[in-house]
CSV table of C-alpha atoms in Angstrom, one decimal:
chain,number,residue,atom,x,y,z
A,1,ILE,CA,132.5,65.2,62.7
A,2,MET,CA,133.8,61.9,63.9
A,3,ALA,CA,136.3,60.2,61.7
A,4,TYR,CA,137.1,56.6,62.6
A,5,GLY,CA,139.3,54.0,61.0
A,6,GLY,CA,142.6,52.1,61.3
A,7,GLU,CA,146.1,53.6,61.4
A,8,GLY,CA,147.2,55.4,58.3
A,9,THR,CA,143.8,56.1,56.9
A,10,GLY,CA,144.2,59.9,56.6
A,11,LYS,CA,142.0,61.0,59.7
A,12,THR,CA,144.5,63.3,61.1
A,13,TRP,CA,145.5,64.5,57.7
A,14,ASP,CA,141.8,65.5,57.0
A,15,TYR,CA,141.5,68.0,59.9
A,16,LEU,CA,145.0,69.4,59.2
A,17,LYS,CA,143.9,70.0,55.7
A,18,ILE,CA,140.9,72.0,57.0
A,19,ALA,CA,143.3,74.0,59.2
A,20,GLU,CA,145.5,74.7,56.2
A,21,ALA,CA,142.5,75.9,54.2
A,22,LEU,CA,141.3,78.3,57.0
A,23,PRO,CA,144.4,80.1,58.0
A,24,ASP,CA,142.4,82.7,60.0
A,25,VAL,CA,140.6,80.2,62.1
A,26,THR,CA,142.2,78.8,65.4
A,27,PHE,CA,142.4,75.0,65.7
A,28,PHE,CA,142.7,73.7,69.3
A,29,ILE,CA,144.0,70.1,69.2
A,30,LEU,CA,143.6,67.9,72.3
A,31,ASP,CA,146.1,65.2,71.4
A,32,THR,CA,145.9,62.0,73.6
A,33,ASP,CA,148.9,60.2,72.1
A,34,ASP,CA,151.3,62.9,71.0
A,35,THR,CA,151.1,62.0,67.3
A,36,THR,CA,150.1,65.3,65.8
A,37,GLU,CA,153.2,67.4,66.7
A,38,ARG,CA,155.4,65.7,64.0
A,39,MET,CA,152.9,66.5,61.2
A,40,ILE,CA,152.5,70.0,62.4
A,41,ASP,CA,156.3,70.5,62.4
A,42,GLU,CA,156.8,68.9,59.0
A,43,GLU,CA,153.9,68.5,56.4
A,44,PHE,CA,151.9,71.4,57.9
A,45,ALA,CA,154.7,73.6,59.2
A,46,GLY,CA,153.1,76.6,57.5
A,47,CYS,CA,150.0,76.4,59.6
A,48,ASN,CA,150.3,79.0,62.3
A,49,ASN,CA,146.7,78.7,63.5
A,50,ILE,CA,147.1,75.5,65.5
A,51,GLU,CA,147.3,75.2,69.2
A,52,ASP,CA,148.4,71.7,70.3
A,53,TYR,CA,147.8,70.4,73.8
A,54,LEU,CA,149.2,67.0,75.0
A,55,VAL,CA,146.5,65.3,77.1
A,56,ASP,CA,148.1,62.0,78.0
A,57,ASN,CA,145.9,61.3,81.0
A,58,TRP,CA,142.4,62.0,82.2
A,59,ALA,CA,143.3,64.8,84.5
A,60,ASN,CA,145.1,66.6,81.6
A,61,PHE,CA,142.2,66.1,79.3
A,62,ASP,CA,139.7,67.4,81.8
A,63,LYS,CA,141.9,70.5,82.6
A,64,HIS,CA,142.7,71.3,79.0
A,65,THR,CA,139.2,70.9,77.8
A,66,ASP,CA,138.1,73.6,80.2
A,67,GLU,CA,141.0,75.8,79.2
A,68,VAL,CA,140.3,75.4,75.4
A,69,LEU,CA,136.6,76.1,75.8
A,70,ARG,CA,137.4,79.2,77.8
A,71,LEU,CA,139.7,80.4,75.0
A,72,VAL,CA,137.0,79.6,72.4
A,73,THR,CA,134.5,81.6,74.4
A,74,GLU,CA,136.9,84.6,74.6
A,75,GLU,CA,137.7,84.4,70.9
A,76,VAL,CA,134.1,84.0,69.7
A,77,GLY,CA,132.7,86.4,72.3
A,78,ILE,CA,134.2,89.5,70.6
A,79,LYS,CA,132.9,88.3,67.2
A,80,PRO,CA,129.2,87.4,67.6
A,81,ASP,CA,127.2,85.7,64.9
A,82,LEU,CA,130.2,84.2,63.1
A,83,PRO,CA,129.3,81.9,60.2
A,84,ARG,CA,130.4,78.3,60.7
A,85,GLU,CA,133.4,78.7,58.4
A,86,GLU,CA,134.8,81.3,60.8
A,87,LEU,CA,134.2,79.5,64.2
A,88,PRO,CA,137.2,77.9,65.9
A,89,TRP,CA,137.7,74.1,65.8
A,90,VAL,CA,138.3,71.8,68.6
A,91,ILE,CA,140.0,68.5,67.7
A,92,VAL,CA,140.3,65.4,69.9
A,93,ASP,CA,142.9,63.0,68.5
A,94,MET,CA,142.5,60.1,69.5
A,95,SER,CA,139.3,60.5,71.4
A,96,ASP,CA,138.9,56.8,72.2
A,97,GLN,CA,141.9,57.0,74.5
A,98,THR,CA,139.8,59.2,76.9
A,99,TRP,CA,137.5,56.3,77.6
A,100,GLU,CA,140.5,54.2,78.7
A,101,ASP,CA,142.0,57.1,80.6
A,102,VAL,CA,139.0,57.8,82.7
A,103,GLN,CA,138.8,54.2,83.9
A,104,GLU,CA,142.6,54.3,84.6
A,105,HIS,CA,142.1,57.5,86.6
A,106,PHE,CA,139.2,56.0,88.6
A,107,THR,CA,141.2,52.8,89.6
A,108,GLN,CA,144.2,54.9,90.6
A,109,GLU,CA,141.9,57.2,92.7
A,110,VAL,CA,139.7,54.7,94.3
A,111,PHE,CA,141.9,51.5,94.5
A,112,GLY,CA,145.4,52.9,94.4
A,113,MET,CA,146.5,50.7,91.4
A,114,ASP,CA,146.7,51.0,87.7
A,115,ILE,CA,143.9,49.5,85.7
A,116,ASP,CA,145.9,46.4,84.5
A,117,GLU,CA,146.7,45.4,88.1
A,118,TYR,CA,143.1,46.1,89.0
A,119,PHE,CA,141.7,43.8,86.5
A,120,MET,CA,144.2,41.1,87.2
A,121,ARG,CA,143.3,41.2,90.8
A,122,ALA,CA,139.6,41.3,90.0
A,123,ARG,CA,140.1,38.1,88.0
A,124,GLU,CA,142.0,36.5,90.8
A,125,ALA,CA,139.3,37.5,93.1
A,126,GLN,CA,136.8,35.2,91.5
A,127,GLY,CA,138.6,32.4,93.4
A,128,ILE,CA,142.0,33.5,94.5
A,129,ASP,CA,143.1,35.9,97.3
A,130,THR,CA,146.4,37.6,96.6
A,131,ASP,CA,148.3,39.3,99.4
A,132,ASP,CA,145.2,41.0,101.0
A,133,LYS,CA,144.5,43.1,97.8
A,134,LYS,CA,141.4,41.1,96.8
A,135,VAL,CA,139.1,43.3,94.7
A,136,GLU,CA,135.9,42.6,92.7
A,137,GLY,CA,135.1,43.8,89.2
A,138,PHE,CA,133.6,47.2,88.7
A,139,SER,CA,130.2,47.4,90.3
A,140,GLY,CA,127.5,48.1,87.6
A,141,TRP,CA,125.4,50.3,89.9
A,142,LEU,CA,128.2,52.1,91.7
A,143,ASP,CA,131.6,52.2,90.0
A,144,TRP,CA,130.3,52.5,86.4
A,145,THR,CA,127.9,55.2,87.4
A,146,VAL,CA,130.7,57.3,88.8
A,147,ILE,CA,133.0,56.5,85.8
A,148,LYS,CA,130.3,57.5,83.3
A,149,ARG,CA,129.6,60.7,85.1
A,150,MET,CA,133.3,61.6,85.3
A,151,TYR,CA,133.5,60.9,81.6
A,152,ALA,CA,130.4,62.9,80.7
A,153,ARG,CA,131.6,66.1,82.4
A,154,PRO,CA,134.0,67.3,79.7
A,155,TRP,CA,132.3,65.5,76.8
A,156,LYS,CA,129.0,67.1,77.4
A,157,LYS,CA,130.7,70.5,77.0
A,158,LEU,CA,132.4,69.4,73.8
A,159,THR,CA,129.5,67.6,72.1
A,160,ARG,CA,126.9,70.3,73.1
A,161,GLY,CA,129.0,73.3,72.2
A,162,ARG,CA,127.5,75.8,69.7
A,163,ASN,CA,130.3,78.3,69.3
A,164,PHE,CA,132.9,76.0,67.7
A,165,ASN,CA,133.3,73.1,65.3
A,166,LEU,CA,134.2,69.7,66.7
A,167,PHE,CA,136.3,67.0,64.9
A,168,LEU,CA,137.0,63.7,66.7
A,169,VAL,CA,139.6,61.1,65.5
A,170,THR,CA,139.2,57.5,66.7
A,171,GLY,CA,140.1,53.9,65.8
A,172,ALA,CA,137.9,51.1,64.5
A,173,LYS,CA,136.9,47.7,65.8
A,174,LYS,CA,134.7,44.7,64.8
A,175,LEU,CA,131.1,45.0,65.6
A,176,PRO,CA,129.9,43.1,68.7
A,177,ASP,CA,127.6,40.2,68.3
A,178,GLY,CA,124.0,40.8,69.5
A,179,ASP,CA,124.3,44.6,69.9
A,180,LYS,CA,121.4,45.7,67.8
A,181,GLU,CA,121.9,49.4,68.4
A,182,MET,CA,125.6,49.4,67.1
A,183,ASN,CA,124.7,47.0,64.2
A,184,ASP,CA,121.9,49.2,63.1
A,185,LEU,CA,124.3,52.1,62.7
A,186,TYR,CA,127.5,50.4,61.5
A,187,SER,CA,126.5,47.0,60.1
A,188,PHE,CA,127.2,47.7,56.4
A,189,LEU,CA,130.6,49.0,57.2
A,190,GLY,CA,131.6,46.0,59.3
A,191,ARG,CA,133.5,48.3,61.8
A,192,MET,CA,132.4,50.6,64.6
A,193,PRO,CA,134.5,53.4,66.4
A,194,THR,CA,136.6,52.4,69.3
A,195,GLY,CA,136.0,54.0,72.7
A,196,GLU,CA,132.8,54.7,74.5
A,197,LYS,CA,130.3,53.1,72.1
A,198,HIS,CA,127.6,55.8,72.2
A,199,MET,CA,129.8,58.7,71.1
A,200,GLY,CA,128.9,58.3,67.5
A,201,HIS,CA,125.3,59.0,68.3
A,202,LYS,CA,126.3,62.4,69.7
A,203,MET,CA,127.9,63.5,66.5
A,204,HIS,CA,126.2,65.0,63.5
A,205,THR,CA,128.6,63.3,61.1
A,206,VAL,CA,130.4,59.9,61.4
A,207,LEU,CA,132.7,58.9,58.6
A,208,PHE,CA,134.6,55.6,58.2
A,209,ALA,CA,138.1,56.0,56.7
A,210,LYS,CA,139.8,53.1,55.0
A,211,SER,CA,143.2,52.8,53.2
A,212,THR,CA,143.7,50.6,50.1
A,213,LYS,CA,146.4,50.3,47.5
A,214,ASP,CA,144.5,52.8,45.5
A,215,GLY,CA,144.4,55.5,48.2
A,216,TRP,CA,142.1,56.6,51.0
A,217,ASN,CA,138.3,56.2,50.8
A,218,LEU,CA,135.5,57.4,53.0
A,219,SER,CA,132.0,55.9,53.9
A,220,THR,CA,129.2,57.5,55.8
A,221,ALA,CA,127.8,55.9,58.9
A,222,LYS,CA,125.6,59.0,59.5
A,223,ASP,CA,125.4,62.5,58.1
A,224,ARG,CA,122.3,64.5,58.6
A,225,GLY,CA,120.7,65.6,55.4
A,226,ARG,CA,123.8,65.0,53.2
A,227,GLU,CA,124.8,62.8,50.4
A,228,MET,CA,126.1,59.4,51.7
A,229,LEU,CA,129.5,58.2,50.8
A,230,LYS,CA,130.2,54.4,50.2
A,231,PHE,CA,133.8,53.7,50.0
A,232,ASP,CA,134.4,56.7,47.8
A,233,TYR,CA,137.9,57.7,47.1
A,234,ILE,CA,138.9,61.1,48.5
A,235,ASP,CA,141.8,63.1,47.0
A,236,ASP,CA,141.2,66.3,49.0
A,237,PHE,CA,139.0,66.2,52.1
A,238,VAL,CA,138.3,69.9,52.1
A,239,GLU,CA,137.2,70.0,48.4
A,240,ASP,CA,135.7,66.5,48.1
A,241,TYR,CA,133.9,66.5,51.5
A,242,MET,CA,133.7,69.9,53.2
A,243,VAL,CA,132.8,71.8,50.1
A,244,LYS,CA,131.0,69.4,47.8
A,245,ILE,CA,129.0,67.4,50.4
A,246,ALA,CA,128.9,69.5,53.5
A,247,GLY,CA,128.4,72.7,51.6
A,248,TRP,CA,131.1,74.8,53.3
A,249,ASP,CA,132.3,78.0,51.6
A,250,ILE,CA,136.1,77.6,51.7
């Protein structure tokens, strides 16, 4: 599942409600912005099945992804043929930050500067040389190839895993003009997920979360073989989506 939307639209709440409903299942949270800990300590203090990892840079995300997947394999390995309701969950909240983090990591490793300085100097390099640190923008055939391969290494393991459930939380942004692929998938919603733009294609389910004065609602961008939501108000994600639409036995 990918849940995307603006701040305060219930995305983190949704997966924590699943954790609350499945107390015997382990939830591994890869938290990129350290926002989940407060909710675990307060509203969901009774959930003892959550392992929370702060992954505030690319190196930590890469390392902890490997660690979490190792723990998942150890846990599932002693209990083969588990139904989906009993498989562990891996959560990435907010997953879009990892796309920014891998670019930051690349510029630090290759150019020895943070990404803001790098792009400032790349801009200057179009006509201005600044204290011998003139650089050009990312090379499409060299730099971006390396960045995308770095990015794909942990994400391939996460999106292709079959021994756990995956839940991604990400923000939302306006659709770009002229991008037919993104408009075909998200046009009726008017918003697409932030981060690496193809991530939604790798997920079975993509849900758009929105907050109004009447509460939270969900719309379906894609969901294989299931009822499509269109700005439907959700009182309880577990009951209203996981059970009634996704068909889980919870």
